Amino acid sequence: MSAHNASKAADKTEATRIIKKYPNRRLYDTETSAYITLAEVRRLVMSSTHFVVRDAKTNEDLTRSILLQIILEEEAGGAPMFTEAVLANIIRFYGDAMQSFMGAYLEKNVQSFMDLQLKMAEQSKGMSPEMWAQFMNAKSPMMQGMMGAYVEQSKNVFTQMQEQMQKQSEQMLSALGLKR
């Protein structure tokens, strides 16, 4: 079972933590009966705690909005993950026919990268700083093997996406009577 599937299974057995967002923009954790900050919500994410953020008045799910706020704070905090070019390219996909494919592609690739990170953490337990530096060397056989597996998995995801797009295009053209 992959880490992603194990996480999903744990989510189903674990109760969902409810955080309410009030009109004054304050966040209230119903589990601890206390107001919390965005930094504390970030800690919930980092600890893989399953939660949902709901508007206190309408009960609307605001989880994505809060997660985007956390990303915005992280990006503005001095060590951004995304370049301006990457952000601009992501924006260009909104409204594009490829939008749904891009979201699925990014999700699968991020999960693959998380799986790689987990594998690296497992293999590096008990390593000295010198051993860790050697392990992280891009030329080490172990690192090349893991990165090669990640690149191969990423390529497979892209190939699957292309095949799915081709099938959908063929179905659409057939439905329009343009292909037999």
Short mmCIF file of N, CA and C in Angstrom, two decimals:
data_model
loop_
_atom_site.label_atom_id
_atom_site.label_comp_id
_atom_site.label_asym_id
_atom_site.label_seq_id
_atom_site.Cartn_x
_atom_site.Cartn_y
_atom_site.Cartn_z
N MET A 1 0.86 -1.18 0.00
CA MET A 1 0.00 0.00 0.00
C MET A 1 0.90 1.23 0.00
N SER A 2 0.67 2.17 -0.92
CA SER A 2 1.48 3.38 -0.98
C SER A 2 1.14 4.28 0.20
N ALA A 3 2.04 5.26 0.44
CA ALA A 3 1.82 6.20 1.54
C ALA A 3 0.53 6.98 1.30
N HIS A 4 0.24 7.29 0.03
CA HIS A 4 -0.97 8.03 -0.30
C HIS A 4 -2.22 7.23 0.07
N ASN A 5 -2.23 5.93 -0.31
CA ASN A 5 -3.38 5.08 0.01
C ASN A 5 -3.50 4.85 1.50
N ALA A 6 -2.36 4.71 2.18
CA ALA A 6 -2.38 4.54 3.64
C ALA A 6 -2.95 5.79 4.28
N SER A 7 -2.58 6.95 3.74
CA SER A 7 -3.10 8.21 4.27
C SER A 7 -4.61 8.30 4.05
N LYS A 8 -5.07 7.88 2.88
CA LYS A 8 -6.51 7.91 2.61
C LYS A 8 -7.26 6.97 3.55
N ALA A 9 -6.68 5.78 3.80
CA ALA A 9 -7.32 4.83 4.70
C ALA A 9 -7.37 5.40 6.11
N ALA A 10 -6.31 6.06 6.54
CA ALA A 10 -6.28 6.67 7.87
C ALA A 10 -7.31 7.78 7.95
N ASP A 11 -7.47 8.54 6.85
CA ASP A 11 -8.45 9.63 6.84
C ASP A 11 -9.86 9.11 7.09
N LYS A 12 -10.16 7.92 6.56
CA LYS A 12 -11.51 7.39 6.71
C LYS A 12 -11.79 6.94 8.13
N THR A 13 -10.76 6.46 8.84
CA THR A 13 -10.97 6.01 10.20
C THR A 13 -10.84 7.16 11.19
N GLU A 14 -10.12 8.18 10.82
CA GLU A 14 -9.91 9.35 11.67
C GLU A 14 -11.07 10.33 11.46
N ALA A 15 -11.58 10.87 12.57
CA ALA A 15 -12.66 11.85 12.46
C ALA A 15 -12.11 13.12 11.83
N THR A 16 -12.94 13.75 11.03
CA THR A 16 -12.54 14.99 10.39
C THR A 16 -12.65 16.13 11.39
N ARG A 17 -11.57 16.84 11.54
CA ARG A 17 -11.52 17.98 12.46
C ARG A 17 -12.20 19.16 11.78
N ILE A 18 -13.09 19.82 12.48
CA ILE A 18 -13.83 20.95 11.91
C ILE A 18 -13.25 22.25 12.43
N ILE A 19 -12.94 23.13 11.51
CA ILE A 19 -12.48 24.47 11.84
C ILE A 19 -13.49 25.43 11.23
N LYS A 20 -14.01 26.32 12.06
CA LYS A 20 -15.00 27.28 11.58
C LYS A 20 -14.33 28.63 11.35
N LYS A 21 -14.71 29.25 10.24
CA LYS A 21 -14.19 30.58 9.94
C LYS A 21 -15.33 31.57 10.14
N TYR A 22 -15.10 32.53 11.01
CA TYR A 22 -16.11 33.52 11.34
C TYR A 22 -15.96 34.76 10.46
N PRO A 23 -17.00 35.58 10.37
CA PRO A 23 -16.95 36.78 9.53
C PRO A 23 -15.77 37.71 9.86
N ASN A 24 -15.32 37.69 11.11
CA ASN A 24 -14.18 38.53 11.48
C ASN A 24 -12.85 37.90 11.05
N ARG A 25 -12.92 36.85 10.22
CA ARG A 25 -11.77 36.14 9.64
C ARG A 25 -11.04 35.27 10.65
N ARG A 26 -11.56 35.12 11.84
CA ARG A 26 -10.92 34.27 12.84
C ARG A 26 -11.30 32.82 12.60
N LEU A 27 -10.37 31.94 12.91
CA LEU A 27 -10.56 30.51 12.73
C LEU A 27 -10.75 29.87 14.10
N TYR A 28 -11.79 29.03 14.22
CA TYR A 28 -12.11 28.40 15.49
C TYR A 28 -12.04 26.89 15.34
N ASP A 29 -11.16 26.26 16.11
CA ASP A 29 -10.99 24.81 16.09
C ASP A 29 -12.00 24.20 17.04
N THR A 30 -12.97 23.47 16.49
CA THR A 30 -14.03 22.90 17.33
C THR A 30 -13.53 21.76 18.21
N GLU A 31 -12.40 21.16 17.83
CA GLU A 31 -11.86 20.07 18.65
C GLU A 31 -11.22 20.59 19.94
N THR A 32 -10.51 21.71 19.83
CA THR A 32 -9.83 22.27 21.01
C THR A 32 -10.63 23.40 21.66
N SER A 33 -11.75 23.78 21.02
CA SER A 33 -12.58 24.90 21.50
C SER A 33 -11.75 26.16 21.72
N ALA A 34 -10.93 26.47 20.70
CA ALA A 34 -10.07 27.65 20.78
C ALA A 34 -9.89 28.25 19.39
N TYR A 35 -9.63 29.56 19.38
CA TYR A 35 -9.30 30.22 18.12
C TYR A 35 -7.87 29.84 17.76
N ILE A 36 -7.63 29.65 16.46
CA ILE A 36 -6.29 29.28 16.00
C ILE A 36 -5.86 30.21 14.87
N THR A 37 -4.57 30.24 14.63
CA THR A 37 -4.01 31.08 13.57
C THR A 37 -3.81 30.25 12.31
N LEU A 38 -3.50 30.92 11.23
CA LEU A 38 -3.18 30.24 9.99
C LEU A 38 -1.93 29.38 10.17
N ALA A 39 -0.99 29.84 10.99
CA ALA A 39 0.22 29.05 11.26
C ALA A 39 -0.15 27.74 11.95
N GLU A 40 -1.14 27.76 12.81
CA GLU A 40 -1.58 26.54 13.47
C GLU A 40 -2.30 25.61 12.49
N VAL A 41 -3.03 26.17 11.55
CA VAL A 41 -3.65 25.35 10.51
C VAL A 41 -2.55 24.71 9.67
N ARG A 42 -1.49 25.45 9.39
CA ARG A 42 -0.35 24.91 8.64
C ARG A 42 0.24 23.72 9.40
N ARG A 43 0.35 23.82 10.71
CA ARG A 43 0.87 22.70 11.52
C ARG A 43 -0.04 21.47 11.40
N LEU A 44 -1.35 21.69 11.31
CA LEU A 44 -2.27 20.57 11.10
C LEU A 44 -1.96 19.88 9.77
N VAL A 45 -1.72 20.69 8.75
CA VAL A 45 -1.38 20.14 7.43
C VAL A 45 -0.08 19.34 7.53
N MET A 46 0.91 19.92 8.18
CA MET A 46 2.22 19.28 8.28
C MET A 46 2.15 17.97 9.06
N SER A 47 1.23 17.88 10.00
CA SER A 47 1.09 16.65 10.79
C SER A 47 0.10 15.68 10.16
N SER A 48 -0.36 15.99 8.95
CA SER A 48 -1.30 15.15 8.19
C SER A 48 -2.64 14.97 8.91
N THR A 49 -3.04 15.95 9.69
CA THR A 49 -4.34 15.91 10.36
C THR A 49 -5.42 16.21 9.34
N HIS A 50 -6.44 15.37 9.27
CA HIS A 50 -7.54 15.58 8.33
C HIS A 50 -8.49 16.61 8.92
N PHE A 51 -8.72 17.68 8.19
CA PHE A 51 -9.60 18.74 8.68
C PHE A 51 -10.35 19.37 7.52
N VAL A 52 -11.39 20.10 7.88
CA VAL A 52 -12.15 20.88 6.91
C VAL A 52 -12.42 22.23 7.55
N VAL A 53 -12.35 23.27 6.73
CA VAL A 53 -12.65 24.62 7.21
C VAL A 53 -14.01 24.99 6.64
N ARG A 54 -14.91 25.38 7.52
CA ARG A 54 -16.29 25.73 7.12
C ARG A 54 -16.61 27.15 7.53
N ASP A 55 -17.36 27.83 6.68
CA ASP A 55 -17.87 29.15 7.03
C ASP A 55 -18.86 28.96 8.18
N ALA A 56 -18.68 29.69 9.26
CA ALA A 56 -19.50 29.51 10.45
C ALA A 56 -20.97 29.85 10.18
N LYS A 57 -21.21 30.74 9.24
CA LYS A 57 -22.59 31.17 8.96
C LYS A 57 -23.28 30.28 7.93
N THR A 58 -22.59 30.02 6.81
CA THR A 58 -23.22 29.31 5.69
C THR A 58 -22.85 27.83 5.62
N ASN A 59 -21.85 27.43 6.37
CA ASN A 59 -21.34 26.06 6.37
C ASN A 59 -20.62 25.71 5.05
N GLU A 60 -20.35 26.71 4.22
CA GLU A 60 -19.63 26.50 2.96
C GLU A 60 -18.22 25.98 3.26
N ASP A 61 -17.74 25.05 2.44
CA ASP A 61 -16.40 24.50 2.61
C ASP A 61 -15.37 25.53 2.12
N LEU A 62 -14.52 25.99 3.01
CA LEU A 62 -13.50 26.99 2.68
C LEU A 62 -12.09 26.41 2.75
N THR A 63 -11.97 25.10 2.80
CA THR A 63 -10.67 24.46 3.00
C THR A 63 -9.67 24.86 1.92
N ARG A 64 -10.07 24.79 0.66
CA ARG A 64 -9.16 25.15 -0.43
C ARG A 64 -8.67 26.58 -0.30
N SER A 65 -9.58 27.47 0.04
CA SER A 65 -9.23 28.88 0.20
C SER A 65 -8.17 29.07 1.30
N ILE A 66 -8.34 28.38 2.41
CA ILE A 66 -7.39 28.48 3.51
C ILE A 66 -6.04 27.87 3.11
N LEU A 67 -6.07 26.73 2.41
CA LEU A 67 -4.82 26.12 1.96
C LEU A 67 -4.09 27.05 0.98
N LEU A 68 -4.83 27.71 0.11
CA LEU A 68 -4.21 28.67 -0.81
C LEU A 68 -3.61 29.85 -0.06
N GLN A 69 -4.27 30.29 1.03
CA GLN A 69 -3.72 31.36 1.85
C GLN A 69 -2.39 30.93 2.46
N ILE A 70 -2.32 29.69 2.92
CA ILE A 70 -1.09 29.19 3.52
C ILE A 70 0.02 29.16 2.46
N ILE A 71 -0.31 28.70 1.26
CA ILE A 71 0.68 28.68 0.17
C ILE A 71 1.13 30.09 -0.14
N LEU A 72 0.21 31.03 -0.20
CA LEU A 72 0.56 32.43 -0.47
C LEU A 72 1.53 32.96 0.58
N GLU A 73 1.26 32.68 1.85
CA GLU A 73 2.17 33.13 2.91
C GLU A 73 3.54 32.48 2.78
N GLU A 74 3.56 31.20 2.46
CA GLU A 74 4.83 30.50 2.29
C GLU A 74 5.61 31.09 1.11
N GLU A 75 4.92 31.35 0.01
CA GLU A 75 5.56 31.89 -1.17
C GLU A 75 6.10 33.31 -0.92
N ALA A 76 5.40 34.08 -0.10
CA ALA A 76 5.83 35.45 0.20
C ALA A 76 6.89 35.48 1.30
N GLY A 77 7.13 34.34 1.93
CA GLY A 77 7.99 34.29 3.10
C GLY A 77 9.48 34.21 2.86
N GLY A 78 9.98 34.40 1.68
CA GLY A 78 11.41 34.47 1.47
C GLY A 78 12.05 33.30 0.74
N ALA A 79 11.44 32.12 0.78
CA ALA A 79 12.01 30.96 0.08
C ALA A 79 10.92 30.34 -0.79
N PRO A 80 10.50 31.06 -1.84
CA PRO A 80 9.40 30.55 -2.67
C PRO A 80 9.76 29.26 -3.40
N MET A 81 8.75 28.44 -3.59
CA MET A 81 8.91 27.19 -4.31
C MET A 81 8.69 27.41 -5.81
N PHE A 82 7.80 28.32 -6.15
CA PHE A 82 7.43 28.55 -7.54
C PHE A 82 8.08 29.82 -8.08
N THR A 83 8.62 29.73 -9.28
CA THR A 83 9.13 30.93 -9.95
C THR A 83 7.94 31.68 -10.55
N GLU A 84 8.18 32.91 -10.95
CA GLU A 84 7.12 33.68 -11.61
C GLU A 84 6.67 32.98 -12.89
N ALA A 85 7.61 32.38 -13.60
CA ALA A 85 7.27 31.68 -14.86
C ALA A 85 6.34 30.51 -14.58
N VAL A 86 6.60 29.74 -13.52
CA VAL A 86 5.74 28.60 -13.19
C VAL A 86 4.35 29.10 -12.83
N LEU A 87 4.28 30.14 -12.00
CA LEU A 87 2.98 30.68 -11.60
C LEU A 87 2.21 31.19 -12.81
N ALA A 88 2.89 31.90 -13.71
CA ALA A 88 2.24 32.40 -14.93
C ALA A 88 1.72 31.25 -15.78
N ASN A 89 2.50 30.18 -15.89
CA ASN A 89 2.06 29.03 -16.69
C ASN A 89 0.86 28.34 -16.05
N ILE A 90 0.85 28.24 -14.74
CA ILE A 90 -0.31 27.65 -14.06
C ILE A 90 -1.55 28.49 -14.34
N ILE A 91 -1.43 29.80 -14.24
CA ILE A 91 -2.55 30.70 -14.51
C ILE A 91 -3.07 30.49 -15.93
N ARG A 92 -2.16 30.29 -16.87
CA ARG A 92 -2.56 30.11 -18.27
C ARG A 92 -3.42 28.87 -18.49
N PHE A 93 -3.30 27.87 -17.60
CA PHE A 93 -4.09 26.66 -17.75
C PHE A 93 -5.54 26.85 -17.32
N TYR A 94 -5.84 27.88 -16.53
CA TYR A 94 -7.23 28.11 -16.10
C TYR A 94 -8.07 28.47 -17.31
N GLY A 95 -9.18 27.76 -17.48
CA GLY A 95 -10.07 28.01 -18.61
C GLY A 95 -9.64 27.30 -19.87
N ASP A 96 -8.46 26.71 -19.87
CA ASP A 96 -7.95 25.98 -21.02
C ASP A 96 -8.54 24.57 -21.02
N ALA A 97 -8.63 23.98 -22.19
CA ALA A 97 -9.16 22.62 -22.30
C ALA A 97 -8.31 21.63 -21.50
N MET A 98 -7.07 21.98 -21.26
CA MET A 98 -6.15 21.09 -20.54
C MET A 98 -6.22 21.27 -19.02
N GLN A 99 -7.05 22.16 -18.53
CA GLN A 99 -7.08 22.47 -17.09
C GLN A 99 -7.27 21.23 -16.23
N SER A 100 -8.27 20.41 -16.53
CA SER A 100 -8.53 19.25 -15.68
C SER A 100 -7.40 18.24 -15.77
N PHE A 101 -6.79 18.10 -16.95
CA PHE A 101 -5.67 17.18 -17.09
C PHE A 101 -4.46 17.68 -16.31
N MET A 102 -4.23 18.99 -16.35
CA MET A 102 -3.08 19.56 -15.67
C MET A 102 -3.21 19.36 -14.16
N GLY A 103 -4.39 19.58 -13.62
CA GLY A 103 -4.60 19.38 -12.19
C GLY A 103 -4.31 17.95 -11.78
N ALA A 104 -4.81 16.99 -12.54
CA ALA A 104 -4.58 15.57 -12.23
C ALA A 104 -3.10 15.23 -12.39
N TYR A 105 -2.48 15.78 -13.42
CA TYR A 105 -1.05 15.52 -13.65
C TYR A 105 -0.21 16.04 -12.50
N LEU A 106 -0.48 17.27 -12.08
CA LEU A 106 0.28 17.85 -10.96
C LEU A 106 0.04 17.07 -9.67
N GLU A 107 -1.21 16.68 -9.43
CA GLU A 107 -1.52 15.93 -8.22
C GLU A 107 -0.75 14.60 -8.17
N LYS A 108 -0.75 13.88 -9.28
CA LYS A 108 -0.05 12.59 -9.32
C LYS A 108 1.46 12.78 -9.18
N ASN A 109 2.00 13.83 -9.79
CA ASN A 109 3.43 14.07 -9.69
C ASN A 109 3.84 14.50 -8.30
N VAL A 110 3.04 15.33 -7.66
CA VAL A 110 3.35 15.74 -6.29
C VAL A 110 3.28 14.53 -5.37
N GLN A 111 2.29 13.65 -5.57
CA GLN A 111 2.19 12.45 -4.76
C GLN A 111 3.40 11.54 -4.99
N SER A 112 3.84 11.41 -6.23
CA SER A 112 5.02 10.61 -6.52
C SER A 112 6.25 11.19 -5.82
N PHE A 113 6.35 12.50 -5.83
CA PHE A 113 7.48 13.16 -5.18
C PHE A 113 7.41 12.96 -3.66
N MET A 114 6.19 13.01 -3.09
CA MET A 114 6.02 12.76 -1.65
C MET A 114 6.42 11.33 -1.32
N ASP A 115 6.05 10.37 -2.17
CA ASP A 115 6.44 8.98 -1.97
C ASP A 115 7.96 8.84 -2.00
N LEU A 116 8.62 9.55 -2.93
CA LEU A 116 10.08 9.54 -3.03
C LEU A 116 10.69 10.11 -1.76
N GLN A 117 10.13 11.22 -1.28
CA GLN A 117 10.64 11.85 -0.06
C GLN A 117 10.51 10.90 1.13
N LEU A 118 9.39 10.20 1.22
CA LEU A 118 9.17 9.24 2.31
C LEU A 118 10.20 8.11 2.24
N LYS A 119 10.43 7.61 1.03
CA LYS A 119 11.41 6.54 0.84
C LYS A 119 12.81 7.02 1.24
N MET A 120 13.15 8.25 0.86
CA MET A 120 14.46 8.80 1.23
C MET A 120 14.58 8.94 2.74
N ALA A 121 13.53 9.40 3.39
CA ALA A 121 13.55 9.56 4.85
C ALA A 121 13.73 8.20 5.53
N GLU A 122 13.06 7.17 5.02
CA GLU A 122 13.17 5.83 5.60
C GLU A 122 14.59 5.29 5.44
N GLN A 123 15.19 5.53 4.27
CA GLN A 123 16.52 5.00 4.00
C GLN A 123 17.62 5.78 4.70
N SER A 124 17.31 6.99 5.16
CA SER A 124 18.34 7.82 5.77
C SER A 124 18.31 7.81 7.29
N LYS A 125 17.40 7.03 7.89
CA LYS A 125 17.33 6.97 9.35
C LYS A 125 18.67 6.52 9.92
N GLY A 126 19.13 7.23 10.93
CA GLY A 126 20.38 6.87 11.60
C GLY A 126 21.64 7.27 10.85
N MET A 127 21.50 8.04 9.78
CA MET A 127 22.69 8.46 9.02
C MET A 127 23.36 9.65 9.70
N SER A 128 24.66 9.67 9.64
CA SER A 128 25.41 10.82 10.13
C SER A 128 25.30 11.94 9.10
N PRO A 129 25.62 13.19 9.48
CA PRO A 129 25.57 14.28 8.49
C PRO A 129 26.45 14.01 7.27
N GLU A 130 27.60 13.38 7.49
CA GLU A 130 28.49 13.07 6.36
C GLU A 130 27.85 12.05 5.43
N MET A 131 27.24 11.02 6.03
CA MET A 131 26.57 10.00 5.22
C MET A 131 25.38 10.61 4.47
N TRP A 132 24.65 11.52 5.14
CA TRP A 132 23.50 12.18 4.51
C TRP A 132 23.96 12.99 3.31
N ALA A 133 25.06 13.72 3.46
CA ALA A 133 25.59 14.52 2.36
C ALA A 133 25.96 13.62 1.18
N GLN A 134 26.57 12.46 1.49
CA GLN A 134 26.93 11.51 0.44
C GLN A 134 25.68 10.95 -0.23
N PHE A 135 24.67 10.64 0.59
CA PHE A 135 23.41 10.09 0.09
C PHE A 135 22.73 11.08 -0.85
N MET A 136 22.74 12.36 -0.48
CA MET A 136 22.06 13.40 -1.25
C MET A 136 22.83 13.80 -2.51
N ASN A 137 24.06 13.34 -2.65
CA ASN A 137 24.85 13.64 -3.83
C ASN A 137 24.12 13.09 -5.06
N ALA A 138 23.84 13.96 -5.99
CA ALA A 138 23.07 13.57 -7.19
C ALA A 138 23.75 12.46 -7.98
N LYS A 139 25.07 12.27 -7.75
CA LYS A 139 25.80 11.25 -8.51
C LYS A 139 25.79 9.89 -7.81
N SER A 140 25.27 9.84 -6.56
CA SER A 140 25.28 8.56 -5.86
C SER A 140 24.32 7.59 -6.54
N PRO A 141 24.70 6.31 -6.61
CA PRO A 141 23.83 5.32 -7.28
C PRO A 141 22.43 5.26 -6.66
N MET A 142 22.34 5.37 -5.33
CA MET A 142 21.05 5.29 -4.67
C MET A 142 20.16 6.47 -5.10
N MET A 143 20.73 7.67 -5.11
CA MET A 143 19.96 8.86 -5.49
C MET A 143 19.57 8.77 -6.97
N GLN A 144 20.49 8.33 -7.80
CA GLN A 144 20.17 8.21 -9.23
C GLN A 144 19.05 7.20 -9.44
N GLY A 145 19.08 6.10 -8.69
CA GLY A 145 18.03 5.09 -8.80
C GLY A 145 16.68 5.65 -8.40
N MET A 146 16.64 6.36 -7.27
CA MET A 146 15.35 6.91 -6.80
C MET A 146 14.84 7.99 -7.74
N MET A 147 15.73 8.87 -8.20
CA MET A 147 15.29 9.93 -9.11
C MET A 147 14.88 9.34 -10.45
N GLY A 148 15.58 8.30 -10.88
CA GLY A 148 15.21 7.64 -12.13
C GLY A 148 13.81 7.04 -12.04
N ALA A 149 13.50 6.43 -10.89
CA ALA A 149 12.17 5.86 -10.69
C ALA A 149 11.11 6.96 -10.68
N TYR A 150 11.42 8.10 -10.06
CA TYR A 150 10.48 9.23 -10.03
C TYR A 150 10.24 9.75 -11.44
N VAL A 151 11.31 9.94 -12.21
CA VAL A 151 11.17 10.45 -13.58
C VAL A 151 10.37 9.47 -14.43
N GLU A 152 10.62 8.19 -14.25
CA GLU A 152 9.88 7.17 -15.01
C GLU A 152 8.39 7.21 -14.65
N GLN A 153 8.10 7.35 -13.37
CA GLN A 153 6.71 7.42 -12.93
C GLN A 153 6.04 8.67 -13.49
N SER A 154 6.76 9.78 -13.49
CA SER A 154 6.23 11.03 -14.03
C SER A 154 5.94 10.87 -15.53
N LYS A 155 6.85 10.20 -16.24
CA LYS A 155 6.67 9.96 -17.67
C LYS A 155 5.43 9.09 -17.91
N ASN A 156 5.25 8.08 -17.07
CA ASN A 156 4.07 7.21 -17.20
C ASN A 156 2.77 7.97 -16.98
N VAL A 157 2.77 8.86 -16.00
CA VAL A 157 1.57 9.67 -15.73
C VAL A 157 1.26 10.52 -16.96
N PHE A 158 2.28 11.13 -17.55
CA PHE A 158 2.09 11.98 -18.72
C PHE A 158 1.57 11.15 -19.90
N THR A 159 2.12 9.96 -20.08
CA THR A 159 1.67 9.08 -21.17
C THR A 159 0.21 8.69 -20.98
N GLN A 160 -0.16 8.35 -19.74
CA GLN A 160 -1.57 8.02 -19.46
C GLN A 160 -2.47 9.20 -19.77
N MET A 161 -2.02 10.40 -19.41
CA MET A 161 -2.81 11.60 -19.66
C MET A 161 -2.99 11.80 -21.17
N GLN A 162 -1.92 11.60 -21.95
CA GLN A 162 -2.01 11.73 -23.41
C GLN A 162 -2.99 10.73 -24.00
N GLU A 163 -2.91 9.48 -23.52
CA GLU A 163 -3.81 8.44 -24.02
C GLU A 163 -5.26 8.77 -23.70
N GLN A 164 -5.50 9.27 -22.50
CA GLN A 164 -6.85 9.65 -22.10
C GLN A 164 -7.37 10.79 -22.97
N MET A 165 -6.52 11.77 -23.25
CA MET A 165 -6.92 12.88 -24.10
C MET A 165 -7.24 12.41 -25.51
N GLN A 166 -6.44 11.49 -26.02
CA GLN A 166 -6.66 10.97 -27.37
C GLN A 166 -8.00 10.24 -27.45
N LYS A 167 -8.30 9.41 -26.45
CA LYS A 167 -9.57 8.68 -26.42
C LYS A 167 -10.74 9.65 -26.37
N GLN A 168 -10.62 10.68 -25.53
CA GLN A 168 -11.72 11.65 -25.42
C GLN A 168 -11.90 12.41 -26.72
N SER A 169 -10.79 12.76 -27.39
CA SER A 169 -10.89 13.46 -28.67
C SER A 169 -11.57 12.59 -29.71
N GLU A 170 -11.19 11.31 -29.75
CA GLU A 170 -11.80 10.39 -30.71
C GLU A 170 -13.29 10.22 -30.44
N GLN A 171 -13.68 10.13 -29.17
CA GLN A 171 -15.08 10.00 -28.81
C GLN A 171 -15.86 11.25 -29.21
N MET A 172 -15.26 12.41 -28.99
CA MET A 172 -15.92 13.67 -29.34
C MET A 172 -16.11 13.77 -30.86
N LEU A 173 -15.07 13.44 -31.61
CA LEU A 173 -15.15 13.50 -33.07
C LEU A 173 -16.17 12.48 -33.59
N SER A 174 -16.22 11.32 -33.00
CA SER A 174 -17.21 10.32 -33.40
C SER A 174 -18.62 10.81 -33.11
N ALA A 175 -18.82 11.41 -31.95
CA ALA A 175 -20.13 11.92 -31.56
C ALA A 175 -20.59 13.03 -32.50
N LEU A 176 -19.62 13.79 -33.02
CA LEU A 176 -19.96 14.86 -33.97
C LEU A 176 -20.07 14.35 -35.39
N GLY A 177 -19.79 13.04 -35.59
CA GLY A 177 -19.89 12.45 -36.93
C GLY A 177 -18.71 12.80 -37.81
N LEU A 178 -17.61 13.25 -37.20
CA LEU A 178 -16.45 13.64 -37.99
C LEU A 178 -15.42 12.54 -38.14
N LYS A 179 -15.64 11.44 -37.43
CA LYS A 179 -14.69 10.33 -37.51
C LYS A 179 -15.48 9.03 -37.46
N ARG A 180 -15.03 8.08 -38.24
CA ARG A 180 -15.72 6.78 -38.26
C ARG A 180 -14.85 5.71 -37.73
#
